[in-house]
């Protein structure tokens, strides 16, 4: 509710995935601590968001669009002052390379500025009058209420802000649950929220989901759930809401995006793009390529070039030059990745690159695993880490069947230089996923393009333009056409 509160309550220590030598061996470095919101503050934050919205009659939801834009511009101004410290925290806290951490910050600022531009266009469109069947009307974009916004550690700033910022600028009030990792990176921005927006508009929480998010959902006072994470958690959260049919959900969820390298592919292009797609930020992206199908005729050439290129990727600390592989923030991830590799090896696959899967403290060296088949965990599970599972195939029906039977449908990347083959594959996949990439890796950007998914991959659409619509309703002001309404 816009107040800074002195804190004597419980805190969570925040550790870096970067380890330092201690007498007990390599240990994760302690970076700081963060207050755990208790049940009491959680309910106060919820009440503040509900009161600030005030059934749509509060200061923020009734503020004219130009004034809301001014607040957002003030926020961006204050945010930019914190650029260096936020970038440094992203490196220390989640192990993002300097290049990726810088890109994440700058991309988020661009996203906000583009959102402001898109809102100006939408507002212009909304102020036009339309006339049909003797009725004249203006369609206004109106907010939905209280939005709970939460997201994952991999893009703690960029991803969460792709829901929080459009929801906010459309006049909704916000409950913002900070991510488990990447939480300190938000700390320098909390004051900017406080300074730029009216009291109670943005309310920040941190703590265990079961302790703070469950009571919020159970209260029934949240109108929109904006969540980026797993479909299992999203379904659990939705079920807690007493009137789930009144809840709008904007979700970005599971994805195990496939690449398909046919015998007509340019193998060098495919190798290069598959490495970017599978291993950027150690494979910790929802849009990462997580399974690579390669046609048997070119499998030997592809896997040989792929494993040589993966073996050459430089591991190191996030701020070191040319580093591509960095420590992983999630404590249980190295053991999980090892179990996936062991499972595949026990069923006949091999790790092709030297050092593949090697682990030290929070580092896991990427592994190219081949040949992967349907019996293995790596065929089905979203590894969200540095493993590149490769599946050989004879008929193109095999990767198509994979997507037909999958519970997810986000993206696919097709590698082929044969136009007729590409055209046929586009026609098959465009109805199975929400983005088909041709001779390039899978990715979310540019942020002005729609970002969604089928099946368990998403609900609603996020892009600079779509998100403004997702977090608002079209509200009509209508009158009969008479001499007075005409003027
Ligand atoms: O984890 C999902 C991110 O939104 C991916 O963004 O594809 O631009 O890296 P990106």
XYZ file of C-alpha atoms and ligand atoms in Angstrom:
497
model
C 0.000 0.000 0.000
C 2.835 2.380 -0.827
C 4.439 2.159 2.611
C 7.940 1.043 3.551
C 7.532 -1.048 6.695
C 10.323 -1.654 9.259
C 10.836 -5.411 9.352
C 11.398 -7.691 12.375
C 9.730 -10.752 10.868
C 11.143 -13.823 9.107
C 13.528 -13.441 6.173
C 14.842 -15.723 3.435
C 18.539 -15.740 2.695
C 19.293 -15.303 -0.992
C 22.284 -17.265 -2.314
C 24.088 -16.885 -5.599
C 24.571 -19.887 -7.884
C 28.158 -18.607 -8.042
C 30.106 -20.651 -5.502
C 33.054 -19.518 -3.402
C 35.679 -21.727 -1.720
C 35.157 -22.253 2.027
C 36.722 -24.726 4.494
C 33.745 -27.028 3.676
C 34.424 -26.898 -0.068
C 32.629 -24.814 -2.710
C 29.593 -23.049 -1.246
C 26.990 -20.768 -2.787
C 27.717 -17.136 -1.932
C 25.235 -15.361 0.344
C 23.978 -12.225 -1.437
C 21.455 -10.830 1.003
C 18.050 -11.518 2.445
C 14.451 -10.642 1.769
C 11.475 -10.326 4.147
C 8.938 -13.160 3.944
C 5.477 -11.687 3.715
C 3.368 -13.330 6.406
C -0.360 -14.079 6.248
C -1.063 -10.711 7.904
C 0.830 -8.567 5.355
C -0.496 -10.687 2.524
C -4.066 -9.852 3.466
C -3.125 -6.189 3.967
C -1.633 -6.110 0.464
C -4.744 -7.738 -0.980
C -6.987 -5.254 0.848
C -4.832 -2.377 -0.425
C -5.162 -3.570 -4.043
C -8.934 -4.057 -3.645
C -9.323 -0.620 -2.011
C -7.178 1.117 -4.656
C -9.329 -0.429 -7.391
C -12.489 0.382 -5.426
C -14.836 -1.446 -7.813
C -13.406 0.536 -10.711
C -14.012 3.885 -9.001
C -10.521 4.326 -7.482
C -8.018 7.017 -8.434
C -6.011 4.697 -10.706
C -8.789 2.964 -12.706
C -10.536 6.299 -13.302
C -7.379 8.224 -14.186
C -7.341 9.446 -17.820
C -5.065 7.457 -20.135
C -2.617 10.367 -20.648
C -2.131 10.659 -16.867
C -1.552 6.903 -16.505
C 1.013 7.125 -19.282
C 2.792 9.939 -17.422
C 3.044 7.737 -14.303
C 4.495 4.912 -16.409
C 7.018 7.282 -18.008
C 8.072 8.400 -14.545
C 8.515 4.731 -13.601
C 10.735 4.099 -16.659
C 12.805 7.165 -15.803
C 13.389 5.889 -12.264
C 13.978 2.333 -13.475
C 16.738 3.415 -15.849
C 18.626 5.013 -12.922
C 18.936 1.471 -11.486
C 20.238 -0.153 -14.707
C 23.756 -1.043 -13.580
C 22.769 -2.471 -10.208
C 19.913 -4.561 -11.639
C 22.181 -6.008 -14.351
C 24.786 -6.896 -11.713
C 22.131 -8.572 -9.553
C 20.834 -10.610 -12.512
C 24.365 -11.940 -13.045
C 24.943 -12.777 -9.383
C 21.491 -14.034 -8.589
C 20.504 -16.195 -11.554
C 23.839 -16.607 -13.347
C 22.871 -14.671 -16.502
C 25.848 -13.638 -18.629
C 26.624 -9.921 -18.792
C 25.326 -9.837 -22.389
C 22.057 -11.621 -21.495
C 21.496 -9.636 -18.281
C 22.018 -6.373 -20.177
C 19.668 -7.553 -22.916
C 17.030 -8.484 -20.357
C 17.100 -5.056 -18.724
C 17.120 -3.085 -21.984
C 14.470 -5.319 -23.543
C 12.213 -4.677 -20.539
C 12.613 -0.914 -20.893
C 11.840 -1.207 -24.633
C 8.828 -3.350 -23.785
C 7.442 -0.667 -21.470
C 8.049 2.114 -23.982
C 6.428 0.062 -26.772
C 3.474 -0.628 -24.464
C 3.047 3.106 -23.926
C 3.056 3.617 -27.722
C 0.547 0.799 -28.236
C -1.760 2.254 -25.575
C -1.736 5.620 -27.353
C -2.846 3.853 -30.569
C -5.496 1.856 -28.712
C -6.804 4.994 -27.051
C -7.034 6.787 -30.395
C -8.950 3.801 -31.761
C -11.236 3.776 -28.684
C -12.173 7.422 -28.987
C -13.620 6.933 -32.504
C -17.394 6.623 -32.843
C -19.023 3.769 -34.707
C -22.514 3.711 -36.105
C -24.762 0.756 -36.978
C -28.505 0.134 -37.159
C -29.408 3.532 -35.758
C -27.026 3.269 -32.797
C -23.902 5.336 -32.303
C -21.239 3.958 -29.954
C -17.792 4.414 -28.571
C -15.890 1.308 -27.471
C -13.777 2.067 -24.429
C -11.082 -0.171 -23.038
C -11.812 -0.629 -19.310
C -9.802 -2.422 -16.602
C -10.771 -5.775 -15.059
C -9.906 -5.326 -11.377
C -7.179 -6.828 -9.194
C -4.459 -8.709 -11.061
C -2.136 -11.230 -9.392
C 1.074 -11.279 -11.407
C 3.812 -13.852 -10.890
C 6.507 -15.491 -12.967
C 9.677 -17.556 -13.038
C 13.354 -16.981 -12.335
C 14.679 -17.274 -15.882
C 13.514 -13.816 -16.965
C 12.634 -12.391 -13.564
C 12.262 -8.894 -14.956
C 11.254 -9.259 -18.570
C 8.673 -12.042 -18.258
C 6.888 -10.747 -15.183
C 6.765 -7.240 -16.626
C 5.113 -8.564 -19.807
C 2.021 -9.135 -17.665
C 2.466 -6.610 -14.846
C 3.077 -3.542 -17.035
C 0.141 -3.946 -19.476
C -2.159 -4.937 -16.596
C -1.103 -1.842 -14.683
C -1.289 0.678 -17.502
C -4.822 -0.493 -18.382
C -5.977 0.714 -14.927
C -5.943 -2.553 -12.962
C -4.351 -2.734 -9.506
C -1.609 -5.265 -8.892
C -0.478 -7.907 -6.448
C 3.024 -8.737 -7.501
C 4.627 -11.917 -6.152
C 8.391 -11.653 -6.538
C 10.084 -14.700 -8.118
C 11.944 -17.188 -5.904
C 15.269 -16.505 -7.643
C 15.935 -13.090 -9.143
C 14.137 -11.482 -6.215
C 16.913 -9.048 -5.226
C 17.044 -7.810 -8.824
C 13.591 -6.321 -8.224
C 14.578 -4.641 -4.998
C 16.049 -1.473 -6.617
C 12.803 -1.035 -8.596
C 10.343 -1.218 -5.712
C 10.916 2.418 -4.846
C 10.208 3.356 -8.471
C 6.775 1.685 -8.209
C 6.164 3.529 -4.944
C 7.152 6.917 -6.395
C 5.439 6.605 -9.787
C 2.001 5.167 -8.956
C -0.787 6.030 -6.478
C -0.840 4.233 -3.133
C -2.089 0.658 -3.286
C -1.715 0.365 -7.070
C 1.257 -2.035 -6.931
C 1.658 -4.274 -3.870
C 4.672 -6.539 -3.611
C 4.847 -9.916 -1.865
C 7.517 -12.512 -1.293
C 7.214 -15.923 0.310
C 6.091 -19.498 -0.124
C 3.270 -19.837 -2.654
C 1.278 -22.133 -0.366
C 1.439 -19.586 2.469
C 0.790 -16.342 0.626
C -0.718 -17.112 -2.778
C -3.252 -19.744 -1.689
C -5.108 -17.388 0.716
C -5.156 -14.687 -1.969
C -6.761 -17.033 -4.499
C -9.149 -18.459 -1.890
C -10.358 -14.934 -1.035
C -12.007 -14.745 -4.472
C -10.951 -11.082 -4.694
C -8.509 -11.549 -7.572
C -10.042 -10.901 -10.986
C -7.084 -11.904 -13.155
C -4.389 -14.512 -12.634
C -1.322 -13.641 -14.720
C 1.041 -16.544 -14.259
C 4.139 -17.793 -16.060
C 5.310 -21.227 -14.911
C 4.067 -24.820 -14.993
C 0.541 -25.878 -16.004
C 0.354 -28.011 -12.849
C 0.829 -24.969 -10.575
C -1.495 -22.824 -12.724
C -4.296 -25.411 -12.530
C -3.823 -25.715 -8.760
C -4.062 -21.928 -8.335
C -7.156 -21.612 -10.487
C -8.958 -24.325 -8.498
C -8.493 -22.349 -5.277
C -10.604 -19.470 -6.597
C -14.198 -19.831 -5.323
C -15.646 -18.449 -8.576
C -13.233 -19.792 -11.128
C -15.567 -19.015 -14.037
C -15.247 -15.318 -13.118
C -11.449 -15.460 -13.094
C -9.581 -14.431 -16.244
C -6.338 -16.368 -16.612
C -3.430 -15.151 -18.734
C -0.943 -17.988 -18.621
C 2.323 -18.961 -20.259
C 3.152 -22.537 -19.304
C 4.786 -25.840 -20.350
C 6.763 -26.220 -23.551
C 9.055 -28.846 -24.982
C 9.731 -27.252 -28.339
C 11.073 -29.565 -31.034
C 13.518 -28.861 -33.838
C 13.214 -30.930 -37.014
C 16.354 -31.243 -39.120
C 15.495 -32.925 -42.425
C 17.893 -34.429 -44.984
C 17.457 -31.184 -46.982
C 18.758 -28.952 -44.165
C 21.842 -26.775 -44.267
C 23.566 -28.668 -41.445
C 25.834 -25.802 -40.369
C 22.864 -23.451 -40.000
C 20.908 -26.141 -38.131
C 23.786 -26.822 -35.719
C 24.318 -23.162 -34.990
C 20.636 -22.363 -34.426
C 19.996 -25.540 -32.412
C 22.819 -24.597 -30.047
C 21.403 -21.098 -29.611
C 17.905 -22.519 -29.168
C 18.846 -25.343 -26.807
C 21.596 -23.777 -24.724
C 21.143 -20.000 -24.470
C 20.998 -19.285 -20.735
C 21.818 -22.979 -20.167
C 18.537 -24.068 -21.772
C 16.470 -22.341 -19.049
C 13.919 -20.734 -21.392
C 10.323 -21.769 -22.004
C 11.062 -21.175 -25.676
C 14.225 -23.328 -25.676
C 14.547 -26.196 -28.154
C 14.247 -29.224 -25.884
C 14.157 -32.110 -28.379
C 15.887 -32.305 -31.754
C 14.630 -34.676 -34.454
C 17.158 -35.398 -37.197
C 16.531 -37.430 -40.365
C 18.655 -40.578 -40.491
C 20.472 -39.669 -43.749
C 22.100 -36.623 -42.074
C 22.137 -37.799 -38.437
C 25.849 -38.703 -38.373
C 26.998 -35.377 -39.852
C 24.597 -33.378 -37.651
C 25.467 -35.084 -34.348
C 29.208 -34.937 -35.044
C 29.144 -31.193 -35.774
C 26.699 -30.523 -32.924
C 28.749 -32.326 -30.281
C 31.997 -30.664 -31.434
C 30.367 -27.218 -31.239
C 28.816 -27.927 -27.813
C 32.153 -29.182 -26.462
C 33.692 -25.832 -27.483
C 31.223 -23.700 -25.469
C 33.062 -21.814 -22.765
C 31.955 -22.343 -19.150
C 32.669 -19.574 -16.658
C 31.341 -16.851 -14.407
C 28.617 -14.597 -15.792
C 30.822 -11.493 -16.147
C 33.732 -13.245 -17.902
C 34.345 -12.639 -21.600
C 32.865 -15.059 -24.140
C 31.234 -17.255 -21.480
C 28.278 -19.380 -22.668
C 27.735 -21.835 -19.787
C 27.123 -20.458 -16.290
C 26.073 -21.823 -12.847
C 22.441 -22.931 -12.401
C 20.340 -21.193 -9.708
C 18.001 -24.078 -8.812
C 19.482 -26.311 -6.066
C 17.890 -29.539 -7.255
C 18.587 -29.042 -10.983
C 22.016 -30.749 -11.300
C 20.670 -33.954 -9.673
C 17.576 -33.896 -11.902
C 19.643 -33.451 -15.065
C 21.935 -36.293 -14.029
C 18.893 -38.551 -13.507
C 17.639 -37.692 -17.029
C 21.018 -38.522 -18.574
C 21.381 -41.748 -16.530
C 17.891 -42.838 -17.588
C 18.713 -42.308 -21.298
C 22.090 -44.054 -21.000
C 20.540 -47.034 -19.195
C 18.167 -47.392 -22.173
C 20.862 -47.304 -24.856
C 21.738 -43.642 -25.524
C 25.215 -42.111 -25.282
C 26.563 -38.716 -24.275
C 28.393 -37.677 -27.437
C 30.526 -34.745 -26.306
C 33.511 -34.918 -24.020
C 32.623 -33.578 -20.551
C 28.890 -33.731 -21.424
C 26.880 -33.776 -18.189
C 29.981 -33.192 -16.032
C 28.959 -31.440 -12.800
C 30.847 -29.312 -10.312
C 28.976 -27.400 -7.611
C 26.186 -25.571 -9.499
C 27.809 -25.974 -12.964
C 26.490 -28.597 -15.374
C 28.374 -28.938 -18.641
C 25.912 -29.384 -21.566
C 25.354 -32.901 -22.857
C 24.349 -34.007 -26.359
C 22.420 -37.264 -25.793
C 21.855 -39.626 -28.747
C 19.881 -41.629 -29.860
C 16.892 -40.643 -27.719
C 13.597 -42.541 -28.066
C 10.076 -42.581 -26.649
C 11.037 -44.836 -23.750
C 13.275 -42.168 -22.234
C 12.399 -39.314 -19.854
C 14.233 -36.884 -22.140
C 11.679 -37.533 -24.894
C 8.800 -36.320 -22.708
C 10.003 -34.158 -19.828
C 10.802 -30.450 -20.102
C 14.405 -30.611 -18.879
C 14.783 -26.794 -18.638
C 18.552 -27.166 -18.493
C 21.684 -27.846 -20.570
C 20.849 -31.187 -22.199
C 20.363 -31.550 -25.964
C 18.421 -34.774 -26.667
C 18.601 -35.867 -30.318
C 16.074 -38.284 -31.872
C 16.827 -39.930 -35.245
C 13.817 -40.351 -37.593
C 13.048 -41.922 -40.978
C 9.642 -40.559 -41.894
C 8.529 -36.984 -41.281
C 5.392 -38.479 -39.706
C 7.460 -39.262 -36.588
C 8.078 -35.651 -35.430
C 4.539 -34.740 -36.520
C 3.152 -37.550 -34.343
C 5.309 -36.348 -31.455
C 3.578 -32.962 -31.611
C 0.110 -34.455 -32.149
C 0.480 -36.597 -29.017
C 2.215 -33.973 -26.859
C 0.318 -32.245 -24.055
C 1.930 -28.925 -25.071
C 2.114 -26.849 -28.251
C 4.271 -23.747 -28.147
C 6.873 -23.638 -30.947
C 8.736 -25.741 -33.484
C 11.826 -25.053 -35.606
C 12.073 -26.604 -39.068
C 15.436 -26.915 -40.809
C 15.193 -27.598 -44.554
C 16.281 -25.815 -47.722
C 13.628 -27.567 -49.835
C 10.706 -25.128 -50.351
C 8.037 -27.775 -51.021
C 9.026 -29.690 -47.896
C 9.062 -26.511 -45.796
C 5.623 -25.522 -47.097
C 4.192 -28.937 -46.236
C 5.665 -28.862 -42.738
C 4.382 -25.337 -42.107
C 0.867 -26.501 -43.027
C 1.135 -29.429 -40.600
C 2.639 -27.546 -37.673
C 0.792 -24.254 -37.849
C -2.270 -26.022 -36.415
C -0.272 -27.872 -33.759
C 1.797 -25.081 -32.195
C 1.596 -21.289 -32.035
C 4.832 -20.401 -33.847
C 6.693 -22.220 -36.638
C 10.304 -21.077 -37.078
C 12.019 -21.717 -40.417
C 15.759 -22.319 -40.338
C 16.087 -20.508 -37.039
C 15.849 -21.219 -33.322
C 12.641 -20.883 -31.303
C 12.174 -17.651 -29.366
C 9.653 -15.233 -27.989
C 10.986 -12.031 -29.487
C 10.269 -9.622 -31.086
C 7.907 -8.727 -28.274
C 5.483 -7.029 -30.653
C 4.658 -10.465 -32.156
C 1.922 -12.558 -30.504
C 3.180 -14.977 -27.856
C 0.853 -17.825 -26.949
C 0.557 -21.613 -27.152
C -1.846 -24.504 -27.571
C -2.947 -27.216 -25.094
C -0.998 -26.942 -21.801
C 1.355 -24.258 -23.160
C -0.720 -21.122 -22.658
C -3.996 -19.377 -22.066
C -4.502 -15.945 -23.642
C -1.971 -14.051 -25.730
C 0.885 -11.834 -24.649
C 2.527 -9.313 -26.927
C 2.892 -5.574 -26.662
C -0.463 -5.176 -28.477
C -2.323 -8.306 -27.347
C -1.521 -7.884 -23.658
C -3.300 -4.513 -23.475
C -6.411 -6.261 -24.760
C -5.907 -9.317 -22.508
C -5.925 -7.118 -19.384
C -9.011 -5.078 -20.280
C -12.591 -5.380 -21.462
C -14.318 -3.558 -24.310
C -16.953 -1.426 -22.637
C -19.515 0.236 -24.852
C -20.992 3.749 -24.537
C -24.034 3.713 -26.838
C -26.890 6.026 -27.800
C -29.623 6.165 -30.424
C -28.686 8.254 -33.429
C -30.583 11.543 -33.101
C -29.774 15.078 -34.119
C -28.146 15.689 -30.719
C -26.019 12.507 -30.595
C -24.778 13.246 -34.142
C -23.232 16.460 -32.916
O 11.228 -18.347 -21.041
C 10.570 -17.743 -21.910
C 11.030 -16.399 -22.382
O 9.968 -15.494 -22.538
C 11.786 -16.569 -23.640
O 12.119 -15.392 -24.256
O 12.661 -16.604 -26.354
O 13.118 -14.209 -26.131
O 14.460 -15.878 -24.874
P 13.151 -15.513 -25.455
